[in-house]
CSV table of C-alpha atoms in Angstrom, one decimal:
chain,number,residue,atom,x,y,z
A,1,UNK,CA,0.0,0.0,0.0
A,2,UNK,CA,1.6,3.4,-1.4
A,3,UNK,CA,2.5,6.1,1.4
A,4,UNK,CA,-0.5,8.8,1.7
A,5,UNK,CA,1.0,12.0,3.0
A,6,UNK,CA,-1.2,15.3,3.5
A,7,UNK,CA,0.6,18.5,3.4
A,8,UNK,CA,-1.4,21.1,5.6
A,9,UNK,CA,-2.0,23.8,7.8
A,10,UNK,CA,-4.2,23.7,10.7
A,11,UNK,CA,-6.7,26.3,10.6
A,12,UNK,CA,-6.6,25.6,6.6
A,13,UNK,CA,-10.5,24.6,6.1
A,14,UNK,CA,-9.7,23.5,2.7
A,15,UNK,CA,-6.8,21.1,4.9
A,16,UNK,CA,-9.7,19.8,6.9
A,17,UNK,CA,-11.7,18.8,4.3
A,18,UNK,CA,-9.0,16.2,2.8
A,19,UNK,CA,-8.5,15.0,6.9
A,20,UNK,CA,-12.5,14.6,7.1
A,21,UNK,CA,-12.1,11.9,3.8
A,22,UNK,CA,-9.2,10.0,4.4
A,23,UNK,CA,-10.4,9.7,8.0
A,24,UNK,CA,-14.1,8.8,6.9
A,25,UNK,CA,-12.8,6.0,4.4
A,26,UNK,CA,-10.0,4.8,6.9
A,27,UNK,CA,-7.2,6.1,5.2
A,28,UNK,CA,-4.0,6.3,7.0
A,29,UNK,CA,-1.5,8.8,6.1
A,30,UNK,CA,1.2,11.4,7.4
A,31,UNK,CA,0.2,14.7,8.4
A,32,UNK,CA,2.8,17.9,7.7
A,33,UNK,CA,2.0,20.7,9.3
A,34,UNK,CA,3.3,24.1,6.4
A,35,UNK,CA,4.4,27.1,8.2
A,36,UNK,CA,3.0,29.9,5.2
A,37,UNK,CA,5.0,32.1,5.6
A,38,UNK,CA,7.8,29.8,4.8
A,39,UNK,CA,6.6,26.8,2.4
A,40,UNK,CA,8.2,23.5,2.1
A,41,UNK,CA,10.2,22.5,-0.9
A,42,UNK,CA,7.9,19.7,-0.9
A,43,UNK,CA,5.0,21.9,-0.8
A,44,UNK,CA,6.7,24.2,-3.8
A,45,UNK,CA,7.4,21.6,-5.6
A,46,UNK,CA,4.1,19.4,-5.4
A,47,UNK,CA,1.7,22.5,-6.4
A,48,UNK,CA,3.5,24.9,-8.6
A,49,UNK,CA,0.8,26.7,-9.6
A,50,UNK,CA,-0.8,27.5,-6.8
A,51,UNK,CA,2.1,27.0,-4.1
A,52,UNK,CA,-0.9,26.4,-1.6
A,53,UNK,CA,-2.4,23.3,0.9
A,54,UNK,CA,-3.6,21.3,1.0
A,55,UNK,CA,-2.2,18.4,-1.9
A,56,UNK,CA,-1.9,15.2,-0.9
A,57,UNK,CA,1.3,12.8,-1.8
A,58,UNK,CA,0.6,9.8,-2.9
A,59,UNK,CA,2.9,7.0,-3.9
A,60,UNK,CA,5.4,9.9,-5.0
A,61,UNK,CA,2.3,11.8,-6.9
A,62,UNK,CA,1.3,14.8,-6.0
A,63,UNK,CA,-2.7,16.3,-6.2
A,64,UNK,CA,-3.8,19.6,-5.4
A,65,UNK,CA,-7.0,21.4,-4.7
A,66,UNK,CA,-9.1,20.3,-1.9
A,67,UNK,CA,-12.5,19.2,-4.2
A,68,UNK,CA,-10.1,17.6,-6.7
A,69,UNK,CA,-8.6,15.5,-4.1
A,70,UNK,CA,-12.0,14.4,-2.3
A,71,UNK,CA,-12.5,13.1,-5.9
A,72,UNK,CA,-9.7,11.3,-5.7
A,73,UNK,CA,-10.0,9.7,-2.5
A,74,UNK,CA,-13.5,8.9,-3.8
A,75,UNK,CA,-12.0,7.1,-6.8
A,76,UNK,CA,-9.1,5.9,-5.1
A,77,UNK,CA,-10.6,4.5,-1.9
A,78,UNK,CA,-14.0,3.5,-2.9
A,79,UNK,CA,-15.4,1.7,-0.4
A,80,UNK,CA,-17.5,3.5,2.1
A,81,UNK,CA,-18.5,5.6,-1.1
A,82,UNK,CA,-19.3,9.9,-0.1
A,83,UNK,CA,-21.0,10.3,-3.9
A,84,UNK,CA,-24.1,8.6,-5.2
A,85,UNK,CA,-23.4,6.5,-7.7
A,86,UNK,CA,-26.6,7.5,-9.9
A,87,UNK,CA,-25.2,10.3,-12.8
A,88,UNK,CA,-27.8,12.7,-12.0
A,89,UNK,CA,-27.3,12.6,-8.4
A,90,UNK,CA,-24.0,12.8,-8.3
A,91,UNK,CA,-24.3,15.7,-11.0
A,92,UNK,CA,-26.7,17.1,-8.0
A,93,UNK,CA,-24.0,16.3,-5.5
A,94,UNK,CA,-21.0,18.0,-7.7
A,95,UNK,CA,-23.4,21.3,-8.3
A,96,UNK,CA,-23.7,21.7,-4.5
A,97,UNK,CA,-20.1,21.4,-3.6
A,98,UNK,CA,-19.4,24.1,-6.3
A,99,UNK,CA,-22.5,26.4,-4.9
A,100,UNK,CA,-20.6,26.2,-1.7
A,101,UNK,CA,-16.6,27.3,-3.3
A,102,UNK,CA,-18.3,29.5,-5.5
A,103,UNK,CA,-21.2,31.6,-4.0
A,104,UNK,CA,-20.9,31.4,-0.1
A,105,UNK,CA,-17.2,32.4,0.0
A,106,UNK,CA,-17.6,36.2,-1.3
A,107,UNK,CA,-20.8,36.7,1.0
A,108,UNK,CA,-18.9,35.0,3.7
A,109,UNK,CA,-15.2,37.2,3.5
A,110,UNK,CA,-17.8,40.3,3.3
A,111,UNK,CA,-20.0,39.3,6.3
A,112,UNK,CA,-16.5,38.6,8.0
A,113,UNK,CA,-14.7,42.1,6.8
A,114,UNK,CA,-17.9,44.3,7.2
A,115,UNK,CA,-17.3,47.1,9.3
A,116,UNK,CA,-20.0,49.4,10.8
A,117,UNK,CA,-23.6,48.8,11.5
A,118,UNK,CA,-24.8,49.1,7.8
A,119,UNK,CA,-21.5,47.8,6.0
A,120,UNK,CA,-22.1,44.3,8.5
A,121,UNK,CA,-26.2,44.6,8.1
A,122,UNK,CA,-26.1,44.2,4.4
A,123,UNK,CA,-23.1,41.5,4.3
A,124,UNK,CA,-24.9,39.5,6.9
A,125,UNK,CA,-28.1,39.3,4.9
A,126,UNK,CA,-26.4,38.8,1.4
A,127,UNK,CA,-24.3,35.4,3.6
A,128,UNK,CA,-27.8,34.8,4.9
A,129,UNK,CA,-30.0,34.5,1.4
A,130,UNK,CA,-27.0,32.6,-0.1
A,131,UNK,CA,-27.2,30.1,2.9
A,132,UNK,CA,-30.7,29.5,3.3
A,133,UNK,CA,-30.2,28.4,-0.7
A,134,UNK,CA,-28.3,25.4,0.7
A,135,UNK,CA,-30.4,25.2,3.6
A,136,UNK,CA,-33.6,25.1,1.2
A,137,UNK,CA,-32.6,23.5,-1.9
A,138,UNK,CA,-29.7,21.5,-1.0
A,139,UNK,CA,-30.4,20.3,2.5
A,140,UNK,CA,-34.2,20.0,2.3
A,141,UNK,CA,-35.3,18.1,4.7
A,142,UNK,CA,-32.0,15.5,4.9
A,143,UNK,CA,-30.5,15.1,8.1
A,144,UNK,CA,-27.4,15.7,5.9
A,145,UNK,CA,-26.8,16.6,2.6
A,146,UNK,CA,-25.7,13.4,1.9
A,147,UNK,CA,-28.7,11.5,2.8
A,148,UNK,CA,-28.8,9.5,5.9
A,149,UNK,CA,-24.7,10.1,6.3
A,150,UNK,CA,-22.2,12.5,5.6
A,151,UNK,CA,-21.1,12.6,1.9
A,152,UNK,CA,-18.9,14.9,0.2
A,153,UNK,CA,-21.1,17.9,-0.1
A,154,UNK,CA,-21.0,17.8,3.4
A,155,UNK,CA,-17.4,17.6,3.6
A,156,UNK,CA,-17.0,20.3,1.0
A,157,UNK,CA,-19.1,22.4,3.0
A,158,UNK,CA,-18.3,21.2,6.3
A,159,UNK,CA,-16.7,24.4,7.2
A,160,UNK,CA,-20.2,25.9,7.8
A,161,UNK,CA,-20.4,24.4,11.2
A,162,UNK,CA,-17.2,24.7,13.4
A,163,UNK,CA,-15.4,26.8,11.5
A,164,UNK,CA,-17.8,29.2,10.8
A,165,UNK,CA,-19.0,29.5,14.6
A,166,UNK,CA,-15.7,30.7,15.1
A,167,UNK,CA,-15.7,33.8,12.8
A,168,UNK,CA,-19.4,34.4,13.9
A,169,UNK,CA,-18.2,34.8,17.4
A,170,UNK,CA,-15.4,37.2,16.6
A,171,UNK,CA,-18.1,38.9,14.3
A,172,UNK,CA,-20.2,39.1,17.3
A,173,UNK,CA,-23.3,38.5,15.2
A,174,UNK,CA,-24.5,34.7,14.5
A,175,UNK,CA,-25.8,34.1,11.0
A,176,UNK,CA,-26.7,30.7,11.4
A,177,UNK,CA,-29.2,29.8,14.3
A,178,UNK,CA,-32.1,28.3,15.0
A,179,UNK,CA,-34.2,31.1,14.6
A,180,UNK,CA,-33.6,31.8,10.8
A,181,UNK,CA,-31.5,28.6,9.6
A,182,UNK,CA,-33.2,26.0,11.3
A,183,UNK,CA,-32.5,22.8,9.5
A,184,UNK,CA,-28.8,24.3,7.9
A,185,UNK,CA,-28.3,25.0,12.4
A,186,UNK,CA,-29.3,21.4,13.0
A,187,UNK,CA,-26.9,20.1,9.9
A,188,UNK,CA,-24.0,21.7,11.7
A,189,UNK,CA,-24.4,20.5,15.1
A,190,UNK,CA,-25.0,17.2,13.8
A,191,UNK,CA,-21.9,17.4,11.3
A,192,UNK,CA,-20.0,18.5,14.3
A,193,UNK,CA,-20.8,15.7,16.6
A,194,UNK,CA,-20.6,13.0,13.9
A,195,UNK,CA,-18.2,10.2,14.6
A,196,UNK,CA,-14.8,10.4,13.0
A,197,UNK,CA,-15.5,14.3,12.4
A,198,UNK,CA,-15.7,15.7,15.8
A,199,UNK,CA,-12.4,13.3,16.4
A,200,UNK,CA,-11.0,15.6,13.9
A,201,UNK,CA,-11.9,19.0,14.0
A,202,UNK,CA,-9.1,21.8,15.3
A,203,UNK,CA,-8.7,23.3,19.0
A,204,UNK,CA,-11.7,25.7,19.6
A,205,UNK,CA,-10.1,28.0,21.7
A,206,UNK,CA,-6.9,27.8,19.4
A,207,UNK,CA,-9.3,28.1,15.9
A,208,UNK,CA,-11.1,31.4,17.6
A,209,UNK,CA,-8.2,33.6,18.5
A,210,UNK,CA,-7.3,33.0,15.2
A,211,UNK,CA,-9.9,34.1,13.4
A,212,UNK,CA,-10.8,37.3,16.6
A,213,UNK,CA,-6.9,38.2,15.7
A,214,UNK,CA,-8.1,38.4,11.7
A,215,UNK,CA,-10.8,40.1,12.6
A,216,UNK,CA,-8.8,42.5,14.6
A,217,UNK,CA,-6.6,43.0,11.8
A,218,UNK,CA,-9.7,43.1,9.1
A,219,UNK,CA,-11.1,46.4,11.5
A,220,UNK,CA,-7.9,47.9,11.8
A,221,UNK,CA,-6.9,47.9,7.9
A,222,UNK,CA,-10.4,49.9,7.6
A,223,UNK,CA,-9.7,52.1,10.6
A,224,UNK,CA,-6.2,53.1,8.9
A,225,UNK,CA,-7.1,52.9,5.6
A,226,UNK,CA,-9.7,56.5,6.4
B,1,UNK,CA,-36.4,3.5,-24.9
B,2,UNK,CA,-34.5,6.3,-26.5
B,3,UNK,CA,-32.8,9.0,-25.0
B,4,UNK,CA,-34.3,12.8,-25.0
B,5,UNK,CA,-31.6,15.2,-24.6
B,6,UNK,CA,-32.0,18.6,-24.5
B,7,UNK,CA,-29.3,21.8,-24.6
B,8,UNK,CA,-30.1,25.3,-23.5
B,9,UNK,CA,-27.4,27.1,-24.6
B,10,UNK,CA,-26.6,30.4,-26.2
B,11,UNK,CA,-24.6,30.2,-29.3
B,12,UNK,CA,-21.4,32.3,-28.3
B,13,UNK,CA,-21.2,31.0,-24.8
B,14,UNK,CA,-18.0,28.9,-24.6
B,15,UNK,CA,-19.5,26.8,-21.6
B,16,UNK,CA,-22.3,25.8,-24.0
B,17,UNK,CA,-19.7,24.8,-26.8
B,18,UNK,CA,-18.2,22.5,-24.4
B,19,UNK,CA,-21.0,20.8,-24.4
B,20,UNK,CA,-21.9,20.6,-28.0
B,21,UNK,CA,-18.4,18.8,-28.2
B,22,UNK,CA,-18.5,16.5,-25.6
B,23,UNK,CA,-22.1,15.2,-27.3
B,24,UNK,CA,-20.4,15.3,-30.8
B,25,UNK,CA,-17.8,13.5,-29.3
B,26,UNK,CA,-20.3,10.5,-28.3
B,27,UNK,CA,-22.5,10.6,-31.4
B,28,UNK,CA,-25.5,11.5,-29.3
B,29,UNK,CA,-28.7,13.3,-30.9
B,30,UNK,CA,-29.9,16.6,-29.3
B,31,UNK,CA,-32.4,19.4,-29.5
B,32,UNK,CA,-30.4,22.6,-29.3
B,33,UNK,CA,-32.1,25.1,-27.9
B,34,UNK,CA,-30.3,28.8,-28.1
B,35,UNK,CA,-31.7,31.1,-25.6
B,36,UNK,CA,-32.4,34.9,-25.4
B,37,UNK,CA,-30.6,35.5,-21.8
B,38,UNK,CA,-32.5,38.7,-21.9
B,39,UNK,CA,-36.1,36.6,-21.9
B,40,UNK,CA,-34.8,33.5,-20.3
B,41,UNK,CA,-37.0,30.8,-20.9
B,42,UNK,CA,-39.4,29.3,-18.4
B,43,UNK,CA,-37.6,25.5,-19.3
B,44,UNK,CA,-34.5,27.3,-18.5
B,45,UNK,CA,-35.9,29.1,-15.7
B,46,UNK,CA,-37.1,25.5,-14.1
B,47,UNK,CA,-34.0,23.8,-15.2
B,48,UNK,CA,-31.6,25.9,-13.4
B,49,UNK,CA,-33.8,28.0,-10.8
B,50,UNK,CA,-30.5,28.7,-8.7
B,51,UNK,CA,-28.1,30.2,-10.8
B,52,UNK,CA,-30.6,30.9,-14.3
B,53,UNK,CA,-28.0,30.2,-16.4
B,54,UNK,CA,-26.8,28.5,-19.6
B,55,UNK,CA,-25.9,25.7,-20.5
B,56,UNK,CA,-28.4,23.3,-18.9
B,57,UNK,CA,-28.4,19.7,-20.2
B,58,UNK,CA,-31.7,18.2,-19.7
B,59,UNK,CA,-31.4,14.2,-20.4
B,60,UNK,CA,-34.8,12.5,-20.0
B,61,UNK,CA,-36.2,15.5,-18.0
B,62,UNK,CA,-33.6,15.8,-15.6
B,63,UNK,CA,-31.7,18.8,-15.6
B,64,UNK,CA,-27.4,19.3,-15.3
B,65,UNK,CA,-26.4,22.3,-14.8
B,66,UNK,CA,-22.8,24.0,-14.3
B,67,UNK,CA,-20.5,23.5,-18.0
B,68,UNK,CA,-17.9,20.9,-16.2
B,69,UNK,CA,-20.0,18.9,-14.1
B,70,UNK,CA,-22.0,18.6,-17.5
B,71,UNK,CA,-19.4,17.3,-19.6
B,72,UNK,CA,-18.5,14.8,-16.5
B,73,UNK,CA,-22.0,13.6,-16.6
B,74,UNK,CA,-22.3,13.3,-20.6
B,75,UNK,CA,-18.8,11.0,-20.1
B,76,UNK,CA,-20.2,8.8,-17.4
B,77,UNK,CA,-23.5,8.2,-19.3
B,78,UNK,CA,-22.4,7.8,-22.8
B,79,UNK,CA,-19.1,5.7,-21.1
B,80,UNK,CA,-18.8,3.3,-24.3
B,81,UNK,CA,-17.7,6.0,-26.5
B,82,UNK,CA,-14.6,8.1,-26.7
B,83,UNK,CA,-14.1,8.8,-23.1
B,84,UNK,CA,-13.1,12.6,-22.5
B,85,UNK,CA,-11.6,11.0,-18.8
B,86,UNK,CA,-8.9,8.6,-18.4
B,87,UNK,CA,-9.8,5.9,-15.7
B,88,UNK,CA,-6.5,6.2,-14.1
B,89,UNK,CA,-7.9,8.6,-10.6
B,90,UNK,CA,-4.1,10.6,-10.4
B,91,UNK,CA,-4.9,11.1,-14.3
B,92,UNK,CA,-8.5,12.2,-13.7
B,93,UNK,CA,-7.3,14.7,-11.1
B,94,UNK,CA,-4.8,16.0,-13.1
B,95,UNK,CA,-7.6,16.0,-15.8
B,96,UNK,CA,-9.6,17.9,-13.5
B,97,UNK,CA,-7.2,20.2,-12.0
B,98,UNK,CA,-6.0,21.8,-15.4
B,99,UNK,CA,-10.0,21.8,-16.4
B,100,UNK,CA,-10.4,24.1,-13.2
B,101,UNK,CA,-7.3,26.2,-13.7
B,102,UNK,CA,-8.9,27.2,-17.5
B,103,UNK,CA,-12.6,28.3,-15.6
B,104,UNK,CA,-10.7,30.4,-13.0
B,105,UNK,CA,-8.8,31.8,-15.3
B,106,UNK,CA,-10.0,32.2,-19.2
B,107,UNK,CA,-13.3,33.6,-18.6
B,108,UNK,CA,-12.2,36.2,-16.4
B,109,UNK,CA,-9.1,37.4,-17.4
B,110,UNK,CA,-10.3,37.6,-21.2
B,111,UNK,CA,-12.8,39.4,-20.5
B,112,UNK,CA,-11.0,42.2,-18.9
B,113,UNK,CA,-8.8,41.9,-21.9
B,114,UNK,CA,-11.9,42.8,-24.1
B,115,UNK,CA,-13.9,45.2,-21.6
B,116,UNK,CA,-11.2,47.8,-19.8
B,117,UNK,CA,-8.7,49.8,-21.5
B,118,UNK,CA,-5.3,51.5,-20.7
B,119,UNK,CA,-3.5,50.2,-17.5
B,120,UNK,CA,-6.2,47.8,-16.8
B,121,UNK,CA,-6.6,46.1,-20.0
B,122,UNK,CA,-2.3,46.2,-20.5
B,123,UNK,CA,-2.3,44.2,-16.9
B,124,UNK,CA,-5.1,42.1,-18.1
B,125,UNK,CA,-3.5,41.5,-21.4
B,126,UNK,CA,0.0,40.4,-19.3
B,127,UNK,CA,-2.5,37.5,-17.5
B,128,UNK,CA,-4.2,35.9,-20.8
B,129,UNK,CA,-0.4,35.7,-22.3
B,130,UNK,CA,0.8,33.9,-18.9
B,131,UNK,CA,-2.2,32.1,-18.7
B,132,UNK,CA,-1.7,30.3,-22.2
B,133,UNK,CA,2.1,30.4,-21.3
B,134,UNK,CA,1.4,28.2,-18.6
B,135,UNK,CA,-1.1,25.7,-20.0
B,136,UNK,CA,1.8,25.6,-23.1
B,137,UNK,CA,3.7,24.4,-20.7
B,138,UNK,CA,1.2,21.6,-19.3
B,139,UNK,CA,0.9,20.9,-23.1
B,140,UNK,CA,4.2,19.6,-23.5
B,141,UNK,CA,4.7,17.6,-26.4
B,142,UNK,CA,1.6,16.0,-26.6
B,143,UNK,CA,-0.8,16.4,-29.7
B,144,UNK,CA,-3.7,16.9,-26.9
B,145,UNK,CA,-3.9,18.2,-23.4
B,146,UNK,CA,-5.7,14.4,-22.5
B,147,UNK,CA,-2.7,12.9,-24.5
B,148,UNK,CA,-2.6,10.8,-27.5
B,149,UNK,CA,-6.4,11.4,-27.7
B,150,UNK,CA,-8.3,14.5,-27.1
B,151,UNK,CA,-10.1,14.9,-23.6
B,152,UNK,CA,-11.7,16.3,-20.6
B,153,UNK,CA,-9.1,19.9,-20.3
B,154,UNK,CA,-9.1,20.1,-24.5
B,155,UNK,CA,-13.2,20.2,-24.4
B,156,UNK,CA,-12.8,23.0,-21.6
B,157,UNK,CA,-10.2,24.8,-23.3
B,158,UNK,CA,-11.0,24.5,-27.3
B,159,UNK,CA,-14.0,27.0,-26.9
B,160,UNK,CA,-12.4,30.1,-25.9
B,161,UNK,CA,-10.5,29.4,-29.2
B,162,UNK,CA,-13.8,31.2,-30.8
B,163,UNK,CA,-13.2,34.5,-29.0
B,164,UNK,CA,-9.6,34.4,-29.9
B,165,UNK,CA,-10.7,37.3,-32.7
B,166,UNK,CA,-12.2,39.7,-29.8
B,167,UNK,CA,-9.5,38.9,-27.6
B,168,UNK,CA,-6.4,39.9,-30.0
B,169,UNK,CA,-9.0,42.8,-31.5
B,170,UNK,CA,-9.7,44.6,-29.0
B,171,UNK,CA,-6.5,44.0,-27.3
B,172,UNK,CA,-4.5,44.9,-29.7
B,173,UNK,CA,-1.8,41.7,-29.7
B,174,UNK,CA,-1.3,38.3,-31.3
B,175,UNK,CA,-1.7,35.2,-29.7
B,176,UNK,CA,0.1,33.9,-32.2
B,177,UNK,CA,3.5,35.7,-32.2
B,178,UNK,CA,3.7,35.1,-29.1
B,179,UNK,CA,3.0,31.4,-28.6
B,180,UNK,CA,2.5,29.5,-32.0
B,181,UNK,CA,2.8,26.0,-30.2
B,182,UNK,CA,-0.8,27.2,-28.4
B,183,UNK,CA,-2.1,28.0,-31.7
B,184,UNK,CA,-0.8,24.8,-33.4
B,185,UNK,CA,-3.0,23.0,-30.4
B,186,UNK,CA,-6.0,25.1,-31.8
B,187,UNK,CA,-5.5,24.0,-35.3
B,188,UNK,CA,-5.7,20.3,-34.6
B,189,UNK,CA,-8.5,20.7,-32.3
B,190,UNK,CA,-10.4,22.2,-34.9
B,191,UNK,CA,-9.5,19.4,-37.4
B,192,UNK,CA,-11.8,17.3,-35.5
B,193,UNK,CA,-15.0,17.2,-36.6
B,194,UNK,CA,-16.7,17.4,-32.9
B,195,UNK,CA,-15.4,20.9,-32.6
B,196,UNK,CA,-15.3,22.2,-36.1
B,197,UNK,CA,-18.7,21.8,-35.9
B,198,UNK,CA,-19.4,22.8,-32.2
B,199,UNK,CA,-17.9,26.0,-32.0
B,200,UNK,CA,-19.0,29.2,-33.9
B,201,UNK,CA,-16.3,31.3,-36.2
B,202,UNK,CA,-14.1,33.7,-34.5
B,203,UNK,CA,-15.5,36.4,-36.9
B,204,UNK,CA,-19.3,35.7,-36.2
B,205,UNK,CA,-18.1,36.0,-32.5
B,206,UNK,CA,-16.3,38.8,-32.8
B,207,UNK,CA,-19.1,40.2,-35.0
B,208,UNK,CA,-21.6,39.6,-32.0
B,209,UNK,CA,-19.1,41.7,-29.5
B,210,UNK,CA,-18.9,44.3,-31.9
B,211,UNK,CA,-22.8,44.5,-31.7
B,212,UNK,CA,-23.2,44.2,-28.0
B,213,UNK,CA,-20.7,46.8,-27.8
B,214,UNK,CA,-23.0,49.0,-29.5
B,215,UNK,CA,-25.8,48.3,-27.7
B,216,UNK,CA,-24.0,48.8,-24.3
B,217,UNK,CA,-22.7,52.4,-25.5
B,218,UNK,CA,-19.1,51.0,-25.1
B,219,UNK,CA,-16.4,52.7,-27.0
């Protein structure tokens, strides 16, 4: 069985998707932990074009970009399968996952650079429409996105539930509860508390001064910047 | 039972095209379906209520929508035919990672190439050149980006091949000065029936800009 290494970094969401997989399908591999702001050779040299984590190593080959390489575990490993096998469904499932790279970030980096009352009102309820989409059309009534179990679509967007609590506490203003995200709220705590995920997920306390100390930094830039 | 496939598409659209290839490519029968994105359809409207957009393949009433995840499904259905995806998964990912490198960066950066002017444009101009520098570079020596055989990145790619005209135009440059090996790629591409017959001429496209261009008040 060829070596399976993961190059990373620990608050890196995209990092934690690849983790959630290989863990899911019983993967073992190696773990390396980047430093940023002073990348690996390995790292350089396994994703030229992006010089960014997460790519995974396997047997000496190198594959970069988190929602390429949940395809590839998919493929690779495919026992305990994370995508329908039904071609429509796992068009459905593939639409999803790019819904989530493609139309929650922007909303999401607004909501969490937004400063001011009406600057953070209008981010917060462009992040909301765009979420209760998932919530509505993706989620339905599933307990996950997936069906009965976590899939891919929730790995892809599995960064909704603990990561996301994090920047909506050093926010200060919660975007998804109970209230006006119901079943997307539910998702997330059950996503959270899954077997295997909530093994896996990063040090709270650690993952929200991080994102307080962006935020700090997000506030000041504005401050500075008039 | 035979198959009913349907394309909403809009002639010029390079996402569209790639579909039109990737049926050509499998010999299966369609009803094209070009759409006036000002008075979207209500099939298209149903089809694709989250993002409204074209193309939307609709095979047996179900609808596919998003250009890549498209071309994926047409290759998993239609499997006995010309496959567009090797089977090897590193190959596939490969596939798909230079596939996904072409829609973050073609699009974009060619259309600030055609839209902005001055510093902007000269910037965007600098990108587009890179860009097909780059995917030269992925290229190699191989008659196709998928190898011996054309495939999954040549089907993303090919397209934007027909806005080549509006690109060097209204940028003012040659693609092919700078990087006749690209253009070499585009030749053979074009050889093949599939596309020849999939993608519009680079004057009727360039023909269309010149129109909307009007239309818009741009000058």
């Amino acid at each position: 069985m060829a070596e399976v290494k993961l190059l990373g970094f620990w608050a890196s969401f995209f990092a934690h998707r690849v983790i959630f997989a290989l863990k899911l399908k019983g993967v073992s591999y190696e773990y390396i932990e980047e430093d940023l702001s002073n990348k690996s050779q390995l790292l350089l040299q396994s994703n030229p074009v992006y010089k960014k984590v997460p790519v995974l190593v396997h047997g000496g080959k190198t594959i970069a970009e988190s929602l390429i390489i949940l395809e590839y575990i998919e493929e690779t490993w495919p026992e305990k399968p994370l995508l329908p096998k039904d071609p429509h469904e796992k068009a459905l499932a593939r639409f999803w996952i790019q819904y989530g790279a493609e139309k929650i970030p922007p909303s999401l980096s607004a909501y969490f650079r937004a400063v001011g009352d009406e600057e953070q009102e209008k981010a917060t309820k462009e992040l909301h429409e765009a979420l209760k989409i998932l919530e509505e059309q993706a989620l339905g009534d599933k307990i996950f996105f997936g069906g009965d179990t976590i899939g891919l679509v929730d790995i892809a967007l599995g960064a909704l539930s603990y990561w996301f609590e994090c920047v909506e506490e050093a926010v200060g203003k919660k975007v998804i509860e109970p209230g006006t995200l119901p079943r997307l709220h539910a998702w997330a705590q059950n996503f959270k508390q899954a077997p295997v995920i909530k093994e896996n997920l990063p040090d709270h306390g650690r993952l929200l001064d991080y994102q307080k100390h962006k935020r700090e930094n997000f506030i000041l830039a504005k401050s500075t910047a008039q | 039972m035979a198959d009913q496939v349907v394309l909403l598409d809009f002639w010029p659209s390079p996402f569209g095209m790639r579909l039109r290839i990737a049926l050509a490519e499998k010999g299966v029968q369609y009803e094209y379906k070009d759409e006036d994105l000002r008075n979207k359809s209500p099939l298209l409207l149903q089809s694709n209520p989250v993002h409204k957009k074209i193309p939307v393949l609709i095979h047996n009433g179900k609808a596919v929508s998003e250009s890549l995840i498209a071309v994926q499904y047409i290759d998993e259905v239609w499997k006995d035919k010309a496959p567009l995806l090797p089977s090897d998964p590193h190959l596939r990912a490969h596939a798909r990672f230079w596939a996904d490198y072409v829609d973050k960066k073609m699009y974009e950066i060619g259309r600030k190439v055609w839209t902005t002017k001055g510093e902007e444009q000269d910037a965007a101009k600098k990108e587009f050149l890179e860009c097909i520098s780059v995917l030269e570079g992925e290229l190699g020596d191989k008659p196709y980006f998928g190898g011996k055989t054309f495939g999954f990145v040549d089907v993303a790619l090919i397209p934007f091949s027909s806005w080549l005209s509006v690109y060097e135009k209204f940028g003012n440059f040659s693609v092919e000065a700078e990087h006749p090996k690209f253009i070499a790629w585009v030749k053979r591409c074009l050889e093949k029936e599939s596309v020849s017959k999939s993608i519009p001429d680079q004057q009727k496209v360039y023909d269309f800009v010149l129109e909307m261009r009007k239309k818009l008040g741009i000058e």
